[in-house]
PDB file of C-alpha atoms in Angstrom:
ATOM      1  CA  UNK A   1       0.000   0.000   0.000  1.00 55.00           C
ATOM      2  CA  UNK A   2       1.368   3.403  -1.005  1.00 68.00           C
ATOM      3  CA  UNK A   3       0.479   6.115   1.471  1.00 84.00           C
ATOM      4  CA  UNK A   4       0.772   9.817   0.775  1.00 94.00           C
ATOM      5  CA  UNK A   5       2.772  10.175   3.968  1.00 97.00           C
ATOM      6  CA  UNK A   6       4.380   7.620   6.269  1.00 98.00           C
ATOM      7  CA  UNK A   7       5.753   8.390   9.729  1.00 98.00           C
ATOM      8  CA  UNK A   8       7.767   5.953  11.841  1.00 98.00           C
ATOM      9  CA  UNK A   9       8.199   6.665  15.547  1.00 98.00           C
ATOM     10  CA  UNK A  10      11.000   4.926  17.447  1.00 98.00           C
ATOM     11  CA  UNK A  11       9.922   4.765  21.085  1.00 97.00           C
ATOM     12  CA  UNK A  12       9.933   2.776  24.321  1.00 96.00           C
ATOM     13  CA  UNK A  13       6.163   3.319  24.606  1.00 96.00           C
ATOM     14  CA  UNK A  14       4.642   2.407  21.214  1.00 96.00           C
ATOM     15  CA  UNK A  15       1.181   1.545  22.536  1.00 93.00           C
ATOM     16  CA  UNK A  16       0.693   4.919  24.210  1.00 90.00           C
ATOM     17  CA  UNK A  17       1.910   6.877  21.199  1.00 94.00           C
ATOM     18  CA  UNK A  18       0.094   4.715  18.660  1.00 90.00           C
ATOM     19  CA  UNK A  19      -3.229   4.886  20.465  1.00 89.00           C
ATOM     20  CA  UNK A  20      -3.055   8.675  20.678  1.00 88.00           C
ATOM     21  CA  UNK A  21      -2.300   9.125  16.983  1.00 93.00           C
ATOM     22  CA  UNK A  22      -5.014   6.708  15.879  1.00 92.00           C
ATOM     23  CA  UNK A  23      -7.815   8.872  17.241  1.00 91.00           C
ATOM     24  CA  UNK A  24      -9.916  11.622  15.666  1.00 91.00           C
ATOM     25  CA  UNK A  25      -8.738  13.226  12.409  1.00 93.00           C
ATOM     26  CA  UNK A  26      -5.445  11.348  12.103  1.00 95.00           C
ATOM     27  CA  UNK A  27      -7.178   8.076  12.884  1.00 95.00           C
ATOM     28  CA  UNK A  28      -9.714   8.606  10.112  1.00 95.00           C
ATOM     29  CA  UNK A  29      -6.944   9.575   7.699  1.00 95.00           C
ATOM     30  CA  UNK A  30      -5.168   6.314   8.478  1.00 95.00           C
ATOM     31  CA  UNK A  31      -8.365   4.359   7.935  1.00 94.00           C
ATOM     32  CA  UNK A  32      -8.608   5.970   4.481  1.00 95.00           C
ATOM     33  CA  UNK A  33      -4.952   5.085   3.747  1.00 95.00           C
ATOM     34  CA  UNK A  34      -3.955   8.727   3.282  1.00 96.00           C
ATOM     35  CA  UNK A  35      -1.283   8.545   5.976  1.00 97.00           C
ATOM     36  CA  UNK A  36       0.266   5.823   8.066  1.00 97.00           C
ATOM     37  CA  UNK A  37       1.910   6.143  11.474  1.00 97.00           C
ATOM     38  CA  UNK A  38       3.909   3.146  12.728  1.00 97.00           C
ATOM     39  CA  UNK A  39       5.424   2.933  16.194  1.00 97.00           C
ATOM     40  CA  UNK A  40       8.495   0.751  16.701  1.00 97.00           C
ATOM     41  CA  UNK A  41       9.514  -0.657  20.083  1.00 98.00           C
ATOM     42  CA  UNK A  42      13.243   0.039  20.437  1.00 97.00           C
ATOM     43  CA  UNK A  43      13.609  -2.808  22.954  1.00 97.00           C
ATOM     44  CA  UNK A  44      12.808  -5.304  20.199  1.00 97.00           C
ATOM     45  CA  UNK A  45      16.128  -4.482  18.562  1.00 97.00           C
ATOM     46  CA  UNK A  46      18.523  -5.156  21.434  1.00 94.00           C
ATOM     47  CA  UNK A  47      20.500  -8.385  21.794  1.00 86.00           C
ATOM     48  CA  UNK A  48      20.393  -8.055  25.586  1.00 84.00           C
ATOM     49  CA  UNK A  49      18.234 -10.782  27.182  1.00 84.00           C
ATOM     50  CA  UNK A  50      16.791  -8.261  29.637  1.00 88.00           C
ATOM     51  CA  UNK A  51      15.811  -5.989  26.714  1.00 92.00           C
ATOM     52  CA  UNK A  52      18.092  -3.311  28.150  1.00 93.00           C
ATOM     53  CA  UNK A  53      18.539  -0.281  25.898  1.00 95.00           C
ATOM     54  CA  UNK A  54      20.466   2.033  28.232  1.00 93.00           C
ATOM     55  CA  UNK A  55      23.655   2.046  30.283  1.00 93.00           C
ATOM     56  CA  UNK A  56      25.763   4.301  32.486  1.00 92.00           C
ATOM     57  CA  UNK A  57      27.379   7.285  30.756  1.00 92.00           C
ATOM     58  CA  UNK A  58      31.127   7.238  30.153  1.00 91.00           C
ATOM     59  CA  UNK A  59      32.825   9.831  32.289  1.00 92.00           C
ATOM     60  CA  UNK A  60      30.392   9.402  35.150  1.00 88.00           C
ATOM     61  CA  UNK A  61      27.322  11.373  36.061  1.00 85.00           C
ATOM     62  CA  UNK A  62      23.704  10.755  36.983  1.00 85.00           C
ATOM     63  CA  UNK A  63      21.181   8.746  35.031  1.00 89.00           C
ATOM     64  CA  UNK A  64      21.674   6.566  31.981  1.00 94.00           C
ATOM     65  CA  UNK A  65      22.163   7.013  28.247  1.00 95.00           C
ATOM     66  CA  UNK A  66      20.283   5.161  25.506  1.00 94.00           C
ATOM     67  CA  UNK A  67      22.738   2.911  23.687  1.00 96.00           C
ATOM     68  CA  UNK A  68      23.570   3.422  20.048  1.00 97.00           C
ATOM     69  CA  UNK A  69      23.140  -0.122  18.757  1.00 96.00           C
ATOM     70  CA  UNK A  70      19.467  -0.819  19.639  1.00 97.00           C
ATOM     71  CA  UNK A  71      18.595   2.554  18.160  1.00 97.00           C
ATOM     72  CA  UNK A  72      20.655   1.836  15.055  1.00 98.00           C
ATOM     73  CA  UNK A  73      19.172  -1.629  14.535  1.00 97.00           C
ATOM     74  CA  UNK A  74      15.643  -0.229  14.810  1.00 98.00           C
ATOM     75  CA  UNK A  75      16.489   2.643  12.456  1.00 98.00           C
ATOM     76  CA  UNK A  76      18.164   0.286   9.946  1.00 98.00           C
ATOM     77  CA  UNK A  77      15.162  -2.058   9.986  1.00 98.00           C
ATOM     78  CA  UNK A  78      12.841   0.823   9.073  1.00 98.00           C
ATOM     79  CA  UNK A  79      15.114   2.083   6.277  1.00 98.00           C
ATOM     80  CA  UNK A  80      15.552  -1.439   4.877  1.00 98.00           C
ATOM     81  CA  UNK A  81      11.802  -1.950   4.965  1.00 96.00           C
ATOM     82  CA  UNK A  82      11.229   1.370   3.179  1.00 96.00           C
ATOM     83  CA  UNK A  83      13.960   0.631   0.651  1.00 96.00           C
ATOM     84  CA  UNK A  84      15.713   3.945   1.272  1.00 97.00           C
ATOM     85  CA  UNK A  85      17.310   6.112   3.918  1.00 97.00           C
ATOM     86  CA  UNK A  86      14.422   7.933   5.578  1.00 98.00           C
ATOM     87  CA  UNK A  87      14.783  11.531   6.800  1.00 98.00           C
ATOM     88  CA  UNK A  88      15.384  11.107  10.518  1.00 98.00           C
ATOM     89  CA  UNK A  89      14.578  13.558  13.301  1.00 98.00           C
ATOM     90  CA  UNK A  90      15.724  13.249  16.889  1.00 98.00           C
ATOM     91  CA  UNK A  91      13.431  15.078  19.347  1.00 97.00           C
ATOM     92  CA  UNK A  92      15.923  16.888  21.553  1.00 94.00           C
ATOM     93  CA  UNK A  93      16.134  19.998  23.773  1.00 91.00           C
ATOM     94  CA  UNK A  94      19.290  20.812  21.791  1.00 92.00           C
ATOM     95  CA  UNK A  95      17.399  20.960  18.486  1.00 95.00           C
ATOM     96  CA  UNK A  96      16.056  24.002  16.682  1.00 96.00           C
ATOM     97  CA  UNK A  97      12.619  25.108  17.869  1.00 96.00           C
ATOM     98  CA  UNK A  98       9.797  23.641  15.796  1.00 97.00           C
ATOM     99  CA  UNK A  99       7.705  26.152  13.870  1.00 94.00           C
ATOM    100  CA  UNK A 100       4.792  25.965  11.447  1.00 92.00           C
ATOM    101  CA  UNK A 101       7.324  26.607   8.679  1.00 92.00           C
ATOM    102  CA  UNK A 102       9.051  23.361   9.663  1.00 97.00           C
ATOM    103  CA  UNK A 103       5.791  21.432   9.457  1.00 96.00           C
ATOM    104  CA  UNK A 104       5.197  22.809   5.959  1.00 94.00           C
ATOM    105  CA  UNK A 105       8.774  22.025   4.910  1.00 97.00           C
ATOM    106  CA  UNK A 106       8.678  18.455   6.208  1.00 98.00           C
ATOM    107  CA  UNK A 107       5.347  17.773   4.518  1.00 97.00           C
ATOM    108  CA  UNK A 108       6.499  19.344   1.250  1.00 96.00           C
ATOM    109  CA  UNK A 109       9.992  17.872   0.975  1.00 98.00           C
ATOM    110  CA  UNK A 110       9.528  14.311   2.283  1.00 98.00           C
ATOM    111  CA  UNK A 111       6.990  11.517   1.963  1.00 97.00           C
ATOM    112  CA  UNK A 112       8.196   9.716   5.092  1.00 98.00           C
ATOM    113  CA  UNK A 113       9.917  10.518   8.375  1.00 98.00           C
ATOM    114  CA  UNK A 114      11.530   8.685  11.268  1.00 98.00           C
ATOM    115  CA  UNK A 115      11.013  10.368  14.643  1.00 98.00           C
ATOM    116  CA  UNK A 116      13.356   9.201  17.398  1.00 98.00           C
ATOM    117  CA  UNK A 117      12.175   9.521  21.006  1.00 97.00           C
ATOM    118  CA  UNK A 118      14.986   9.796  23.522  1.00 94.00           C
ATOM    119  CA  UNK A 119      14.827   9.081  27.257  1.00 91.00           C
ATOM    120  CA  UNK A 120      16.934   9.255  30.393  1.00 86.00           C
ATOM    121  CA  UNK A 121      19.956  11.532  29.828  1.00 87.00           C
ATOM    122  CA  UNK A 122      19.631  11.322  26.051  1.00 91.00           C
ATOM    123  CA  UNK A 123      21.071   9.023  23.400  1.00 95.00           C
ATOM    124  CA  UNK A 124      24.584   8.018  22.439  1.00 96.00           C
ATOM    125  CA  UNK A 125      26.018  10.823  20.302  1.00 96.00           C
ATOM    126  CA  UNK A 126      27.387   8.331  17.793  1.00 97.00           C
ATOM    127  CA  UNK A 127      23.879   7.315  16.768  1.00 97.00           C
ATOM    128  CA  UNK A 128      23.005  10.972  16.209  1.00 97.00           C
ATOM    129  CA  UNK A 129      26.104  11.512  14.098  1.00 97.00           C
ATOM    130  CA  UNK A 130      25.466   8.466  11.921  1.00 98.00           C
ATOM    131  CA  UNK A 131      21.685   8.371  11.537  1.00 98.00           C
ATOM    132  CA  UNK A 132      20.029  11.672  12.484  1.00 98.00           C
ATOM    133  CA  UNK A 133      19.429  14.342   9.829  1.00 98.00           C
ATOM    134  CA  UNK A 134      18.087  17.058  12.117  1.00 98.00           C
ATOM    135  CA  UNK A 135      17.213  17.678  15.743  1.00 97.00           C
ATOM    136  CA  UNK A 136      13.983  19.373  16.744  1.00 97.00           C
ATOM    137  CA  UNK A 137      12.820  20.853  20.047  1.00 96.00           C
ATOM    138  CA  UNK A 138       9.354  22.016  21.101  1.00 95.00           C
ATOM    139  CA  UNK A 139      10.827  24.874  23.103  1.00 94.00           C
ATOM    140  CA  UNK A 140      13.200  25.898  25.839  1.00 92.00           C
ATOM    141  CA  UNK A 141      12.162  23.283  28.369  1.00 91.00           C
ATOM    142  CA  UNK A 142      12.902  19.622  29.079  1.00 89.00           C
ATOM    143  CA  UNK A 143      10.470  16.683  29.125  1.00 93.00           C
ATOM    144  CA  UNK A 144      10.947  13.168  30.469  1.00 91.00           C
ATOM    145  CA  UNK A 145      10.947  11.714  26.966  1.00 95.00           C
ATOM    146  CA  UNK A 146      10.554  12.447  23.292  1.00 96.00           C
ATOM    147  CA  UNK A 147       7.089  10.976  22.851  1.00 97.00           C
ATOM    148  CA  UNK A 148       5.114  14.185  23.371  1.00 96.00           C
ATOM    149  CA  UNK A 149       7.301  16.172  20.928  1.00 97.00           C
ATOM    150  CA  UNK A 150       7.134  13.299  18.410  1.00 97.00           C
ATOM    151  CA  UNK A 151       3.341  13.255  18.578  1.00 97.00           C
ATOM    152  CA  UNK A 152       3.246  17.030  18.170  1.00 97.00           C
ATOM    153  CA  UNK A 153       5.484  16.933  15.092  1.00 98.00           C
ATOM    154  CA  UNK A 154       3.573  13.999  13.585  1.00 97.00           C
ATOM    155  CA  UNK A 155       0.247  15.765  14.114  1.00 96.00           C
ATOM    156  CA  UNK A 156       1.467  19.108  12.734  1.00 96.00           C
ATOM    157  CA  UNK A 157       2.931  17.496   9.603  1.00 97.00           C
ATOM    158  CA  UNK A 158       0.205  14.951   8.871  1.00 96.00           C
ATOM    159  CA  UNK A 159      -2.662  17.435   9.058  1.00 94.00           C
ATOM    160  CA  UNK A 160      -1.082  19.273   6.105  1.00 94.00           C
ATOM    161  CA  UNK A 161      -1.171  16.183   3.884  1.00 96.00           C
ATOM    162  CA  UNK A 162      -3.873  16.654   1.214  1.00 93.00           C
ATOM    163  CA  UNK A 163      -7.050  14.860   2.172  1.00 93.00           C
ATOM    164  CA  UNK A 164      -6.387  14.653   5.916  1.00 94.00           C
ATOM    165  CA  UNK A 165      -8.455  17.777   6.565  1.00 90.00           C
ATOM    166  CA  UNK A 166     -11.672  18.338   4.648  1.00 76.00           C
ATOM    167  CA  UNK A 167     -10.575  21.651   3.104  1.00 65.00           C
ATOM    168  CA  UNK A 168      -7.236  23.523   2.823  1.00 61.00           C
ATOM    169  CA  UNK A 169      -8.930  26.518   4.466  1.00 56.00           C
ATOM    170  CA  UNK A 170      -8.976  24.462   7.669  1.00 49.00           C
ATOM    171  CA  UNK A 171      -5.281  25.217   8.095  1.00 48.00           C
ATOM    172  CA  UNK A 172      -4.630  28.157   5.731  1.00 51.00           C
ATOM    173  CA  UNK A 173      -6.661  30.498   7.959  1.00 52.00           C
ATOM    174  CA  UNK A 174      -5.187  29.238  11.220  1.00 49.00           C
ATOM    175  CA  UNK A 175      -2.621  30.817  13.512  1.00 47.00           C
ATOM    176  CA  UNK A 176       0.969  30.857  12.208  1.00 50.00           C
ATOM    177  CA  UNK A 177       0.105  29.822   8.655  1.00 58.00           C
ATOM    178  CA  UNK A 178       0.896  33.250   7.161  1.00 73.00           C
ATOM    179  CA  UNK A 179       2.588  34.864  10.156  1.00 82.00           C
ATOM    180  CA  UNK A 180      -0.640  35.941  11.869  1.00 88.00           C
ATOM    181  CA  UNK A 181      -2.476  34.617  14.870  1.00 89.00           C
ATOM    182  CA  UNK A 182      -5.993  33.464  14.115  1.00 88.00           C
ATOM    183  CA  UNK A 183      -8.898  35.821  14.756  1.00 90.00           C
ATOM    184  CA  UNK A 184     -11.363  35.119  17.630  1.00 91.00           C
ATOM    185  CA  UNK A 185     -13.891  32.366  16.909  1.00 91.00           C
ATOM    186  CA  UNK A 186     -17.517  32.064  18.081  1.00 92.00           C
ATOM    187  CA  UNK A 187     -20.226  29.395  17.978  1.00 92.00           C
ATOM    188  CA  UNK A 188     -23.803  28.953  19.191  1.00 91.00           C
ATOM    189  CA  UNK A 189     -25.555  30.188  21.281  1.00 93.00           C
ATOM    190  CA  UNK A 190     -25.615  33.794  20.122  1.00 94.00           C
ATOM    191  CA  UNK A 191     -25.642  35.022  23.744  1.00 92.00           C
ATOM    192  CA  UNK A 192     -23.702  33.217  26.493  1.00 94.00           C
ATOM    193  CA  UNK A 193     -23.264  34.593  30.042  1.00 96.00           C
ATOM    194  CA  UNK A 194     -24.503  37.976  28.746  1.00 95.00           C
ATOM    195  CA  UNK A 195     -21.743  38.021  26.138  1.00 94.00           C
ATOM    196  CA  UNK A 196     -22.889  38.429  22.535  1.00 94.00           C
ATOM    197  CA  UNK A 197     -21.337  37.268  19.305  1.00 94.00           C
ATOM    198  CA  UNK A 198     -20.011  40.300  17.359  1.00 94.00           C
ATOM    199  CA  UNK A 199     -22.902  41.494  15.136  1.00 95.00           C
ATOM    200  CA  UNK A 200     -20.748  41.487  12.001  1.00 95.00           C
ATOM    201  CA  UNK A 201     -20.515  37.690  12.167  1.00 95.00           C
ATOM    202  CA  UNK A 202     -24.314  37.461  12.023  1.00 95.00           C
ATOM    203  CA  UNK A 203     -24.655  39.825   9.067  1.00 95.00           C
ATOM    204  CA  UNK A 204     -24.145  37.285   6.289  1.00 94.00           C
ATOM    205  CA  UNK A 205     -21.961  39.833   4.459  1.00 96.00           C
ATOM    206  CA  UNK A 206     -18.965  37.679   3.583  1.00 95.00           C
ATOM    207  CA  UNK A 207     -16.685  40.499   2.425  1.00 94.00           C
ATOM    208  CA  UNK A 208     -17.231  42.478   5.622  1.00 95.00           C
ATOM    209  CA  UNK A 209     -16.764  39.358   7.736  1.00 95.00           C
ATOM    210  CA  UNK A 210     -13.464  38.596   5.979  1.00 92.00           C
ATOM    211  CA  UNK A 211     -12.325  42.192   6.562  1.00 95.00           C
ATOM    212  CA  UNK A 212     -13.270  41.995  10.267  1.00 95.00           C
ATOM    213  CA  UNK A 213     -11.416  38.719  10.690  1.00 93.00           C
ATOM    214  CA  UNK A 214      -8.306  40.110   9.039  1.00 93.00           C
ATOM    215  CA  UNK A 215      -8.410  43.172  11.271  1.00 94.00           C
ATOM    216  CA  UNK A 216      -8.847  41.065  14.413  1.00 94.00           C
ATOM    217  CA  UNK A 217      -5.973  38.790  13.373  1.00 92.00           C
ATOM    218  CA  UNK A 218      -3.703  41.807  12.927  1.00 94.00           C
ATOM    219  CA  UNK A 219      -4.716  43.235  16.301  1.00 95.00           C
ATOM    220  CA  UNK A 220      -4.295  39.935  18.113  1.00 94.00           C
ATOM    221  CA  UNK A 221      -0.859  39.385  16.601  1.00 92.00           C
ATOM    222  CA  UNK A 222       0.238  42.934  17.437  1.00 95.00           C
ATOM    223  CA  UNK A 223      -0.931  42.695  21.037  1.00 95.00           C
ATOM    224  CA  UNK A 224       0.027  39.106  21.873  1.00 93.00           C
ATOM    225  CA  UNK A 225       3.018  38.374  19.632  1.00 91.00           C
ATOM    226  CA  UNK A 226       4.855  41.604  18.804  1.00 94.00           C
ATOM    227  CA  UNK A 227       7.794  39.499  17.625  1.00 91.00           C
ATOM    228  CA  UNK A 228       5.593  38.033  14.879  1.00 88.00           C
ATOM    229  CA  UNK A 229       3.958  41.371  14.142  1.00 93.00           C
ATOM    230  CA  UNK A 230       7.316  42.994  13.380  1.00 93.00           C
ATOM    231  CA  UNK A 231       7.879  40.471  10.578  1.00 90.00           C
ATOM    232  CA  UNK A 232       4.487  40.916   8.919  1.00 91.00           C
ATOM    233  CA  UNK A 233       4.158  42.367   5.452  1.00 92.00           C
ATOM    234  CA  UNK A 234       1.206  44.746   5.737  1.00 93.00           C
ATOM    235  CA  UNK A 235       2.086  46.845   2.712  1.00 94.00           C
ATOM    236  CA  UNK A 236      -0.953  45.960   0.608  1.00 94.00           C
ATOM    237  CA  UNK A 237      -3.599  48.644   0.047  1.00 95.00           C
ATOM    238  CA  UNK A 238      -6.170  46.562   1.918  1.00 94.00           C
ATOM    239  CA  UNK A 239      -3.938  46.125   4.960  1.00 94.00           C
ATOM    240  CA  UNK A 240      -2.883  49.781   4.947  1.00 96.00           C
ATOM    241  CA  UNK A 241      -6.552  50.729   4.980  1.00 95.00           C
ATOM    242  CA  UNK A 242      -7.150  48.385   7.916  1.00 96.00           C
ATOM    243  CA  UNK A 243      -4.219  49.866   9.820  1.00 96.00           C
ATOM    244  CA  UNK A 244      -5.651  53.368   9.358  1.00 95.00           C
ATOM    245  CA  UNK A 245      -9.027  52.161  10.599  1.00 94.00           C
ATOM    246  CA  UNK A 246      -7.401  50.581  13.639  1.00 95.00           C
ATOM    247  CA  UNK A 247      -5.507  53.796  14.436  1.00 94.00           C
ATOM    248  CA  UNK A 248      -8.651  55.882  14.073  1.00 93.00           C
ATOM    249  CA  UNK A 249     -10.709  53.533  16.266  1.00 92.00           C
ATOM    250  CA  UNK A 250      -8.050  53.428  18.989  1.00 92.00           C
ATOM    251  CA  UNK A 251      -7.684  57.209  18.925  1.00 89.00           C
ATOM    252  CA  UNK A 252     -11.449  57.568  19.300  1.00 85.00           C
ATOM    253  CA  UNK A 253     -11.531  55.168  22.258  1.00 83.00           C
ATOM    254  CA  UNK A 254      -8.657  56.941  23.983  1.00 81.00           C
ATOM    255  CA  UNK A 255     -10.626  60.201  23.908  1.00 74.00           C
ATOM    256  CA  UNK A 256     -13.691  58.681  25.554  1.00 65.00           C
TER     257      UNK A 256
END
């Protein structure tokens, strides 16, 4: 079976990871053979009778380090099965911080990935040097293992595969797609706890609704993520008009 996208996750907890990624949208996409996510138990590839995959670090120190050979044997099995070297990512606090641009790049440039989940004090550097193509981090913090970052990367990449979501607009209009945060969203009922849905969203005037959403996205990005706002290209006539409207509205409110 040829899938549009195939992700392999090397982990010590394949059941937990697999169950999570077989639910909801990704689960339905797998049922329709659009994507496939396989979890591989690293312990199955060790020659140690106790299924040990870690040992004390050379040079001393606390904790243990995942050994290179079980990781390599698991990685080699996947590549042999795929008939090629598969782009391999190690989820690591030392990696570059994952962004939406990375999700788009990984979906665009590859049709399969191997995600390696580390544990303990990390993995033997020699495995990284020989088999890993890039290291990715979720942010400037440390987790007990790589499973949560691997699931996040798998989810972010797979949802961009054509057919996984019902319509490209499901992700094109979301936060981070074009450098903006998404505008506020509302659903029924029209009034909840004395708070009303903005009248413009009830007007049925699609052009005005689109304009309102764009304005709200600009405001939200400016106020919550000034770092993103500084990088925005708002030079179009439509955006310049919105910026003038925003300035005028804020000036009017400040005088009240």
